[in-house]
Amino acid sequence: MAAQLPSDFVWGYATASYQIEGSASTGGRGPSIWDTFCKIPGKIRDGSSGDVSTDSYRLWKEDVALLKSYGVNAYRFSLSWSRIIPLGGRDDPVNEEGIAFYKGLIQELLDNGITPYVTLYHWDLPQGLHDRYGGWLNKTEIVQDYVNYAKVCFTAFGDLVQNWITHNEPWCISCLGYQKGVFAPGHKSNTEPWIVAHNLILAHAYAVKLYRDSFKASQGGQIGITLDCHWLMPYDDSPENTEAVQRGLAFKLGRFAGPIYEGAYPSRVKEKIGDRLPEFTADEIAVVKGSSDFFGLNTYTSQIVQDGGDDETSGYVKIGHTRADGTQLGTQAHVAWLQSYPPGFRKLLNYLWETYKKPIYITENGFAAKNENILPLEVVLHDKDRVEYFEGYANAMLEAVHEDGVSVKGYFGWSLLDNFEWADGYETRFGVTYVDYATQKRYPKDSARALQKWFTEHIAA
Ligand code: GBH
């Protein structure tokens, strides 16, 4: 008999508000920094935006029916802050239409036996807060406004939602938005990413404190953060490259996981960043340390690491997928940064469990098969590379659980639908469902059936 995951194992798909909702200026929604960013020429590969996307603000019932047909027991989605509080701030009005939209979605999920996992912040900061005081750069203002937004959400939805995720991938928010400038708001700075990262950690921690102090007892849920990380492997066994792996992990993961799970920034980060790294007060770090009930992990690939280079976001290491003997790690995706490598996933799960000792939810994992933007539909629907990716990663997860004793509670594939893939626009497709953007018709790919079959066979009755 195939190895079994426990009967309460959570599985489903993930999406994010700006990537699927569309209706960017209807239903009372205020603009976000992504609406603004998409208008800057050259920032989005195909010149597109999330104005329409998969039109899920209007087609949400169809999306839930699709989830149901895929046999999932959970769905991870994010709330659009500027749909709920159009200007974003603690003294700004709440948009009841936005609240009603998400209540309808949540109720529909529950009526179909699908448990909601709700992300508060998946990158779409209200433009109003960015304009008013610099958004994530302003510690006193943004922490209060984020906590107020969280309070509005816990109050409105918390009787129905027992699984909360504060931020999605703070590394991307701070490093890609404020250091490399490839994500909104498109800043290029060496100081701002560290300030933003610090303020993201504080906003997360104070929202968790509010939940634990005022909502958890009556609503009975859990709350944590989602971090993104690849598994890192040294190019060879030289001391420099061995150290480069540790530094890479500290800069990618430890800069958030250190404060949140252990109560301090990693020493490797402190040494390199010096005065540019803000400090927590004693009161703050007491709130930050232990502020996540679980380890939310988004992971897609593994990287081979060499010492050197000038990329501070990755910790002054060079990253690639080519081994010293010239071979590739695995199957290449449509995007340069992603190759399939299931053994690295198993290693990463072991590392996280040993290091942070928290039950893990894989909140995103997925693959963009090549050329799905240009191939004929009948070819795209047989997405063999994605099927192999998902089966390889699911089996690696099962080995981590069964053979290594890692605590993994849930798994969300990225993504339910092809959708707006940020700076790649619509050229890169991650969905298990093909979306024809001209008609908004949805077509299941083979991978949707493959994952359904895998989880049906591996979750105990
Ligand atoms: C996730 O990020 C996101 O949460 C999700 O919204 C997204 O659609 C999904 O992945 C697929 O990309 O500028 O060199 O870092 C995963 C992390 C961040 C990896 C952006 C790719 C672009 C190349 N991704 N990164 S780089």
Coordinates of C-alpha atoms and ligand atoms in Angstrom, one line a residue:
M1 CA 0.0 0.0 0.0
A2 CA 1.2 3.5 -0.8
A3 CA 2.4 5.5 2.2
Q4 CA -0.3 7.6 3.7
L5 CA -0.5 11.2 4.9
P6 CA -2.9 11.7 7.8
S7 CA -6.6 12.2 7.1
D8 CA -6.4 15.8 8.3
F9 CA -3.7 16.7 5.8
V10 CA -4.5 19.9 4.1
W11 CA -4.2 20.3 0.3
G12 CA -5.3 22.7 -2.4
Y13 CA -4.2 25.6 -4.6
A14 CA -3.0 29.1 -3.9
T15 CA -3.7 32.4 -5.7
A16 CA -3.3 36.1 -4.9
S17 CA -5.7 39.1 -5.2
Y18 CA -3.8 41.2 -7.7
Q19 CA -3.0 38.2 -9.8
I20 CA -6.6 37.0 -10.3
E21 CA -9.3 39.5 -9.3
G22 CA -9.2 42.2 -12.0
S23 CA -12.0 44.8 -11.5
A24 CA -9.2 47.1 -10.3
S25 CA -11.3 50.2 -10.2
T26 CA -14.8 48.8 -9.5
G27 CA -16.6 47.6 -6.4
G28 CA -15.1 50.5 -4.5
R29 CA -11.5 49.3 -4.7
G30 CA -8.8 51.9 -4.3
P31 CA -5.6 51.7 -6.3
S32 CA -2.6 49.7 -5.1
I33 CA 1.1 50.2 -5.8
W34 CA 0.9 47.4 -8.4
D35 CA -1.7 49.4 -10.4
T36 CA 0.7 52.3 -10.4
F37 CA 3.8 50.1 -11.1
C38 CA 2.2 48.4 -14.1
K39 CA 1.8 51.8 -15.8
I40 CA 5.5 52.5 -15.8
P41 CA 6.8 51.6 -19.3
G42 CA 9.1 48.7 -19.4
K43 CA 8.3 47.3 -16.0
I44 CA 5.9 44.5 -17.2
R45 CA 7.3 42.4 -19.9
D46 CA 4.2 42.4 -22.1
G47 CA 3.0 45.9 -21.0
S48 CA 0.0 44.4 -19.2
S49 CA -1.5 44.8 -15.7
G50 CA -3.9 43.1 -13.3
D51 CA -6.8 45.3 -14.5
V52 CA -8.7 42.2 -15.8
S53 CA -6.5 39.3 -15.1
T54 CA -8.6 36.1 -14.7
D55 CA -11.6 38.3 -13.8
S56 CA -12.1 36.4 -10.6
Y57 CA -13.8 39.3 -8.8
R58 CA -16.7 38.4 -11.2
L59 CA -16.1 34.7 -11.8
W60 CA -15.4 33.6 -8.2
K61 CA -18.2 31.1 -8.1
E62 CA -16.8 29.4 -11.1
D63 CA -13.4 29.3 -9.4
V64 CA -14.8 27.6 -6.4
A65 CA -16.7 25.1 -8.5
L66 CA -13.3 24.4 -10.3
L67 CA -11.6 23.9 -6.9
K68 CA -14.4 21.5 -5.9
S69 CA -14.0 19.6 -9.1
Y70 CA -10.3 19.2 -8.4
G71 CA -11.0 17.5 -5.1
V72 CA -9.2 19.9 -2.8
N73 CA -10.0 20.4 0.9
A74 CA -8.4 23.9 1.2
Y75 CA -7.8 27.1 -0.8
R76 CA -5.3 29.8 -0.1
F77 CA -6.1 33.3 -1.4
S78 CA -5.2 36.8 -0.4
L79 CA -7.3 39.8 0.4
S80 CA -6.8 43.1 -1.4
W81 CA -6.2 45.7 1.3
S82 CA -7.4 48.5 -1.0
R83 CA -10.6 46.7 -1.7
I84 CA -11.3 46.6 2.0
I85 CA -9.9 50.0 3.0
P86 CA -9.6 51.9 -0.3
L87 CA -7.1 54.5 1.0
G88 CA -5.6 52.0 3.5
G89 CA -5.3 53.9 6.7
R90 CA -6.7 53.5 10.2
D91 CA -8.8 56.7 9.9
D92 CA -10.0 55.9 6.3
P93 CA -13.4 54.4 5.5
V94 CA -14.0 50.7 5.2
N95 CA -15.5 49.5 1.8
E96 CA -18.5 47.3 2.8
E97 CA -18.7 46.1 -0.8
G98 CA -15.2 44.7 -0.5
I99 CA -16.1 43.0 2.8
A100 CA -19.2 41.5 1.3
F101 CA -17.2 40.1 -1.7
Y102 CA -14.8 38.2 0.5
K103 CA -17.6 37.0 2.9
G104 CA -19.4 35.6 -0.1
L105 CA -16.3 33.8 -1.3
I106 CA -15.5 32.4 2.1
Q107 CA -19.0 31.2 2.6
E108 CA -19.1 29.5 -0.8
L109 CA -15.8 27.7 0.0
L110 CA -17.2 26.5 3.3
D111 CA -20.4 25.4 1.7
N112 CA -18.3 23.2 -0.6
G113 CA -16.2 21.7 2.2
I114 CA -13.1 23.8 1.3
T115 CA -11.2 25.4 4.2
P116 CA -10.0 29.0 3.6
Y117 CA -6.3 29.9 4.2
V118 CA -6.3 33.7 4.0
T119 CA -3.2 35.9 3.3
L120 CA -3.6 39.5 4.5
Y121 CA -0.8 40.9 2.3
H122 CA 0.4 39.6 -1.0
W123 CA 2.1 42.7 -2.3
D124 CA -0.7 45.1 -3.2
L125 CA -0.2 48.0 -0.8
P126 CA -2.8 50.7 -1.0
Q127 CA -1.4 53.5 -3.1
G128 CA -2.9 55.9 -0.6
L129 CA -0.4 54.8 2.1
H130 CA 2.5 55.0 -0.2
D131 CA 1.6 58.5 -1.2
R132 CA 0.7 59.6 2.3
Y133 CA 3.9 58.6 4.1
G134 CA 6.0 56.3 2.0
G135 CA 4.2 53.1 2.8
W136 CA 6.5 50.3 4.2
L137 CA 9.3 52.8 4.7
N138 CA 7.5 54.5 7.6
K139 CA 7.6 52.4 10.7
T140 CA 5.2 54.1 13.1
E141 CA 2.5 54.7 10.5
I142 CA 2.6 51.4 8.5
V143 CA 2.6 49.2 11.6
Q144 CA -0.5 50.9 13.0
D145 CA -2.3 50.9 9.6
Y146 CA -1.4 47.2 9.0
V147 CA -2.6 46.2 12.4
N148 CA -5.8 48.2 11.9
Y149 CA -6.4 46.4 8.5
A150 CA -5.7 43.1 10.2
K151 CA -8.3 44.0 12.9
V152 CA -10.9 44.8 10.3
C153 CA -10.3 41.4 8.6
F154 CA -10.3 39.4 11.9
T155 CA -13.5 41.1 12.9
A156 CA -15.2 40.7 9.5
F157 CA -14.1 37.2 8.6
G158 CA -12.6 35.6 11.7
D159 CA -15.7 33.6 12.7
L160 CA -15.3 31.8 9.4
V161 CA -11.6 31.8 8.9
Q162 CA -9.3 29.8 11.2
N163 CA -6.0 30.0 9.2
W164 CA -4.3 33.4 8.7
I165 CA -1.1 34.3 6.9
T166 CA 0.2 37.8 7.5
H167 CA 2.6 38.5 4.7
N168 CA 3.5 36.6 1.5
E169 CA 7.3 36.5 0.9
P170 CA 8.7 39.5 2.7
W171 CA 12.0 38.9 0.8
C172 CA 10.3 39.7 -2.5
I173 CA 8.6 42.7 -1.1
S174 CA 11.8 44.3 0.3
C175 CA 14.5 43.0 -2.1
L176 CA 12.6 43.1 -5.4
G177 CA 10.5 46.2 -4.6
Y178 CA 13.1 48.3 -2.9
Q179 CA 16.5 47.0 -3.9
K180 CA 16.3 45.6 -7.4
G181 CA 13.3 47.7 -8.4
V182 CA 11.7 44.9 -10.5
F183 CA 8.5 44.8 -8.4
A184 CA 6.3 47.6 -7.0
P185 CA 7.1 50.3 -6.1
G186 CA 10.3 49.9 -8.2
H187 CA 12.8 51.6 -5.9
K188 CA 16.6 50.9 -6.2
S189 CA 18.3 51.5 -2.8
N190 CA 20.8 49.9 -0.5
T191 CA 19.1 51.2 2.7
E192 CA 15.4 50.9 2.0
P193 CA 15.2 47.1 1.7
W194 CA 16.5 46.7 5.2
I195 CA 14.1 49.3 6.6
V196 CA 11.1 47.8 4.7
A197 CA 12.1 44.3 5.9
H198 CA 12.3 45.5 9.5
N199 CA 8.9 47.2 9.3
L200 CA 7.3 44.1 7.6
I201 CA 8.5 42.0 10.5
L202 CA 7.1 44.5 13.0
A203 CA 3.7 44.8 11.2
H204 CA 3.5 41.0 11.1
A205 CA 4.3 40.6 14.7
Y206 CA 1.9 43.3 16.1
A207 CA -0.9 41.9 13.9
V208 CA -0.2 38.4 15.4
K209 CA -0.2 39.9 18.9
L210 CA -3.6 41.5 18.2
Y211 CA -4.9 38.2 17.0
R212 CA -3.6 36.3 20.0
D213 CA -4.7 38.9 22.5
S214 CA -8.2 39.7 21.2
F215 CA -9.4 37.1 18.7
K216 CA -7.8 33.7 19.1
A217 CA -9.7 32.6 22.2
S218 CA -13.1 33.2 20.6
Q219 CA -12.2 32.4 17.0
G220 CA -9.9 29.5 17.7
G221 CA -7.6 30.0 14.7
Q222 CA -3.8 30.0 14.0
I223 CA -1.7 32.7 12.4
G224 CA 1.8 32.8 10.8
I225 CA 3.9 34.2 8.0
T226 CA 5.0 32.7 4.6
L227 CA 8.6 33.0 3.7
D228 CA 10.2 32.0 0.4
C229 CA 13.3 29.9 0.1
H230 CA 15.1 27.7 -2.3
W231 CA 17.4 24.8 -1.2
L232 CA 21.0 25.9 -1.7
M233 CA 23.9 23.5 -2.5
P234 CA 27.6 24.4 -2.7
Y235 CA 29.2 24.4 -6.2
D236 CA 32.0 22.3 -4.7
D237 CA 33.4 21.5 -1.3
S238 CA 35.7 24.5 -1.0
P239 CA 35.5 26.4 2.3
E240 CA 34.4 29.6 0.5
N241 CA 31.5 27.9 -1.3
T242 CA 30.5 25.9 1.8
E243 CA 30.3 29.2 3.7
A244 CA 28.5 30.9 0.7
V245 CA 25.6 28.4 1.3
Q246 CA 25.3 29.5 4.9
R247 CA 25.4 33.1 4.0
G248 CA 22.9 32.6 1.2
L249 CA 20.4 31.0 3.6
A250 CA 21.0 33.8 6.1
F251 CA 20.2 36.5 3.5
K252 CA 17.3 34.7 1.9
L253 CA 15.6 33.2 4.9
G254 CA 17.4 34.0 8.2
R255 CA 16.8 37.7 7.8
F256 CA 13.1 37.0 8.5
A257 CA 13.1 33.6 10.2
G258 CA 15.9 34.7 12.6
P259 CA 13.9 37.5 14.3
I260 CA 10.6 35.7 14.0
Y261 CA 11.5 32.2 15.2
E262 CA 14.7 32.8 17.2
G263 CA 14.6 36.5 18.3
A264 CA 17.5 38.0 16.4
Y265 CA 18.9 38.8 12.9
P266 CA 21.6 36.3 11.8
S267 CA 25.1 37.2 12.7
R268 CA 26.2 36.9 9.0
V269 CA 23.6 39.5 8.1
K270 CA 24.6 41.8 10.9
E271 CA 28.3 41.6 9.9
K272 CA 27.8 42.5 6.3
I273 CA 25.0 45.1 6.7
G274 CA 26.3 46.9 9.8
D275 CA 24.6 50.3 10.4
R276 CA 22.1 49.8 7.6
L277 CA 20.4 47.1 9.6
P278 CA 17.8 48.6 12.0
E279 CA 17.6 47.4 15.5
F280 CA 14.6 46.1 17.5
T281 CA 13.9 47.6 20.9
A282 CA 13.6 45.1 23.8
D283 CA 9.8 45.5 23.7
E284 CA 9.7 45.0 20.0
I285 CA 11.8 41.8 19.9
A286 CA 9.7 40.4 22.7
V287 CA 6.7 40.7 20.4
V288 CA 8.5 39.5 17.3
K289 CA 10.1 36.4 18.8
G290 CA 7.7 33.4 18.5
S291 CA 5.2 35.4 16.4
S292 CA 4.4 32.6 14.0
D293 CA 2.3 29.5 14.8
F294 CA 3.7 27.6 11.9
F295 CA 6.3 27.8 9.1
G296 CA 4.6 28.9 5.9
L297 CA 7.0 28.0 3.0
N298 CA 6.9 29.0 -0.6
T299 CA 9.5 27.0 -2.6
Y300 CA 10.0 26.3 -6.3
T301 CA 13.6 25.3 -7.0
S302 CA 17.1 24.6 -5.7
Q303 CA 20.2 26.6 -6.5
I304 CA 23.9 25.8 -6.8
V305 CA 25.9 28.5 -5.0
Q306 CA 29.3 30.0 -5.3
D307 CA 31.0 32.6 -3.2
G308 CA 31.3 36.1 -4.6
G309 CA 29.5 38.7 -6.8
D310 CA 27.8 41.9 -5.8
D311 CA 24.2 40.8 -5.3
E312 CA 23.3 41.8 -1.8
T313 CA 19.8 40.4 -2.0
S314 CA 21.2 36.9 -2.2
G315 CA 24.0 37.5 0.3
Y316 CA 26.9 38.1 -2.1
V317 CA 26.7 34.7 -3.7
K318 CA 26.4 33.6 -7.3
I319 CA 23.4 31.3 -8.0
G320 CA 22.7 28.9 -10.8
H321 CA 21.5 25.5 -11.8
T322 CA 24.6 24.1 -13.5
R323 CA 26.8 21.7 -11.5
A324 CA 30.6 21.8 -11.5
D325 CA 30.5 18.8 -14.0
G326 CA 28.4 20.9 -16.4
T327 CA 25.1 19.0 -15.9
Q328 CA 21.8 20.7 -15.1
L329 CA 19.9 20.2 -11.9
G330 CA 16.6 19.3 -13.6
T331 CA 14.0 20.2 -16.1
Q332 CA 14.0 23.8 -17.1
A333 CA 10.8 25.9 -16.7
H334 CA 9.6 28.8 -18.9
V335 CA 11.4 31.1 -16.5
A336 CA 15.2 31.1 -16.1
W337 CA 15.1 31.0 -12.2
L338 CA 13.2 27.6 -12.0
Q339 CA 14.4 24.1 -12.6
S340 CA 12.8 21.0 -11.1
Y341 CA 14.8 19.3 -8.3
P342 CA 12.7 17.2 -5.8
P343 CA 15.6 16.0 -3.7
G344 CA 16.4 19.7 -2.8
F345 CA 12.8 20.1 -1.6
R346 CA 13.2 17.1 0.8
K347 CA 16.4 18.6 2.1
L348 CA 14.9 22.0 2.6
L349 CA 12.0 20.5 4.6
N350 CA 14.4 18.7 6.8
Y351 CA 16.5 21.8 7.3
L352 CA 13.5 24.0 8.3
W353 CA 12.1 21.4 10.7
E354 CA 15.5 20.9 12.4
T355 CA 16.3 24.6 12.5
Y356 CA 12.9 26.3 13.4
K357 CA 11.0 23.3 14.9
K358 CA 7.6 24.5 13.6
P359 CA 5.0 22.5 11.7
I360 CA 5.3 23.4 8.0
Y361 CA 2.6 24.4 5.5
I362 CA 3.9 24.5 2.0
T363 CA 1.9 27.6 1.0
E364 CA 3.2 27.6 -2.7
N365 CA 5.0 25.1 -4.9
G366 CA 4.6 24.9 -8.7
F367 CA 6.1 25.0 -12.2
A368 CA 5.7 27.1 -15.4
A369 CA 5.9 24.7 -18.3
K370 CA 7.6 26.1 -21.4
N371 CA 5.8 28.2 -24.0
E372 CA 2.3 27.7 -22.7
N373 CA 1.7 31.3 -23.9
I374 CA 2.2 30.3 -27.5
L375 CA 1.6 26.6 -28.0
P376 CA -1.9 25.4 -29.2
L377 CA -4.4 24.6 -26.5
E378 CA -4.5 20.8 -27.1
V379 CA -0.7 20.7 -26.5
V380 CA -0.7 23.0 -23.4
L381 CA -3.4 20.9 -21.7
H382 CA -1.0 17.9 -21.7
D383 CA 1.5 19.6 -19.4
K384 CA 3.9 16.7 -18.9
D385 CA 6.7 18.7 -17.3
R386 CA 4.3 20.2 -14.7
V387 CA 2.9 16.7 -14.0
E388 CA 6.4 15.3 -13.4
Y389 CA 7.3 18.3 -11.3
F390 CA 4.2 18.0 -9.0
E391 CA 4.6 14.2 -8.7
G392 CA 8.3 14.5 -7.9
Y393 CA 7.8 17.2 -5.3
A394 CA 4.8 15.5 -3.7
N395 CA 6.8 12.3 -3.4
A396 CA 9.8 14.2 -1.9
M397 CA 7.4 15.7 0.7
L398 CA 6.0 12.3 1.5
E399 CA 9.6 11.0 2.1
A400 CA 10.4 13.9 4.3
V401 CA 7.3 13.2 6.4
H402 CA 7.5 9.4 6.4
E403 CA 11.1 8.6 6.4
D404 CA 12.6 11.7 8.0
G405 CA 9.8 12.6 10.5
V406 CA 9.4 16.2 9.3
S407 CA 6.1 17.8 10.4
V408 CA 4.3 18.9 7.2
K409 CA 0.6 19.8 7.7
G410 CA -0.4 21.0 4.3
Y411 CA 0.4 21.7 0.6
F412 CA -0.8 24.3 -1.8
G413 CA 0.1 24.1 -5.5
W414 CA 0.7 27.4 -7.3
S415 CA -1.6 28.0 -9.0
L416 CA -5.3 27.3 -9.4
L417 CA -5.3 29.3 -12.6
D418 CA -2.9 30.8 -15.1
N419 CA -2.8 34.4 -13.9
F420 CA -1.0 37.8 -13.9
E421 CA 2.6 36.7 -13.2
W422 CA 3.9 40.1 -12.0
A423 CA 6.8 41.5 -14.0
D424 CA 6.3 38.6 -16.6
G425 CA 2.7 39.7 -17.2
Y426 CA 0.8 37.0 -18.9
E427 CA 3.8 35.4 -20.7
T428 CA 4.5 32.9 -17.9
R429 CA 1.7 30.5 -16.9
F430 CA 1.8 28.6 -13.6
G431 CA -1.8 27.3 -13.5
V432 CA -3.1 23.8 -13.4
T433 CA -6.0 25.4 -15.3
Y434 CA -5.4 27.1 -18.7
V435 CA -7.1 30.5 -19.0
D436 CA -8.0 31.8 -22.4
Y437 CA -7.7 35.5 -21.6
A438 CA -9.9 36.5 -24.7
T439 CA -12.9 34.6 -23.4
Q440 CA -12.0 33.9 -19.7
K441 CA -12.8 30.3 -20.3
R442 CA -11.0 27.8 -18.0
Y443 CA -9.6 24.5 -19.2
P444 CA -8.1 21.9 -16.8
K445 CA -4.6 20.8 -17.6
D446 CA -3.4 17.2 -17.0
S447 CA -1.6 18.4 -13.9
A448 CA -4.9 19.2 -12.1
R449 CA -5.9 15.6 -12.5
A450 CA -2.5 14.3 -11.6
L451 CA -2.4 16.1 -8.2
Q452 CA -5.9 15.1 -7.5
K453 CA -5.0 11.5 -8.1
W454 CA -1.8 11.8 -6.0
F455 CA -3.6 13.2 -3.0
T456 CA -6.5 10.8 -3.3
E457 CA -4.0 8.0 -3.1
H458 CA -1.9 9.4 -0.3
I459 CA -4.2 10.9 2.2
A460 CA -5.7 8.4 4.6
A461 CA -9.5 7.9 4.5
Ligands
GBH1 C1 5.8 33.4 -5.8 O1 7.1 34.0 -5.7 C2 4.8 34.4 -5.6 O2 4.3 34.3 -4.2 C3 3.6 34.3 -6.5 O3 2.8 35.4 -6.4 C4 4.2 34.0 -7.9 O4 3.2 34.1 -8.9 C5 4.9 32.7 -7.9 O5 5.9 32.7 -7.0 C6 5.5 32.3 -9.2 O6 6.6 33.2 -9.6 O7 13.9 38.8 -9.7 O8 15.6 37.1 -9.9 O9 14.1 36.9 -8.1 C7 8.2 33.1 -5.8 C8 9.5 33.9 -5.8 C9 10.1 35.9 -6.9 C10 10.7 33.8 -7.8 C11 10.4 36.6 -8.2 C12 11.1 34.5 -9.1 C13 11.8 36.5 -10.1 C14 13.2 36.4 -10.5 N1 9.7 34.5 -7.1 N2 11.4 35.9 -8.9 S1 14.3 37.4 -9.5

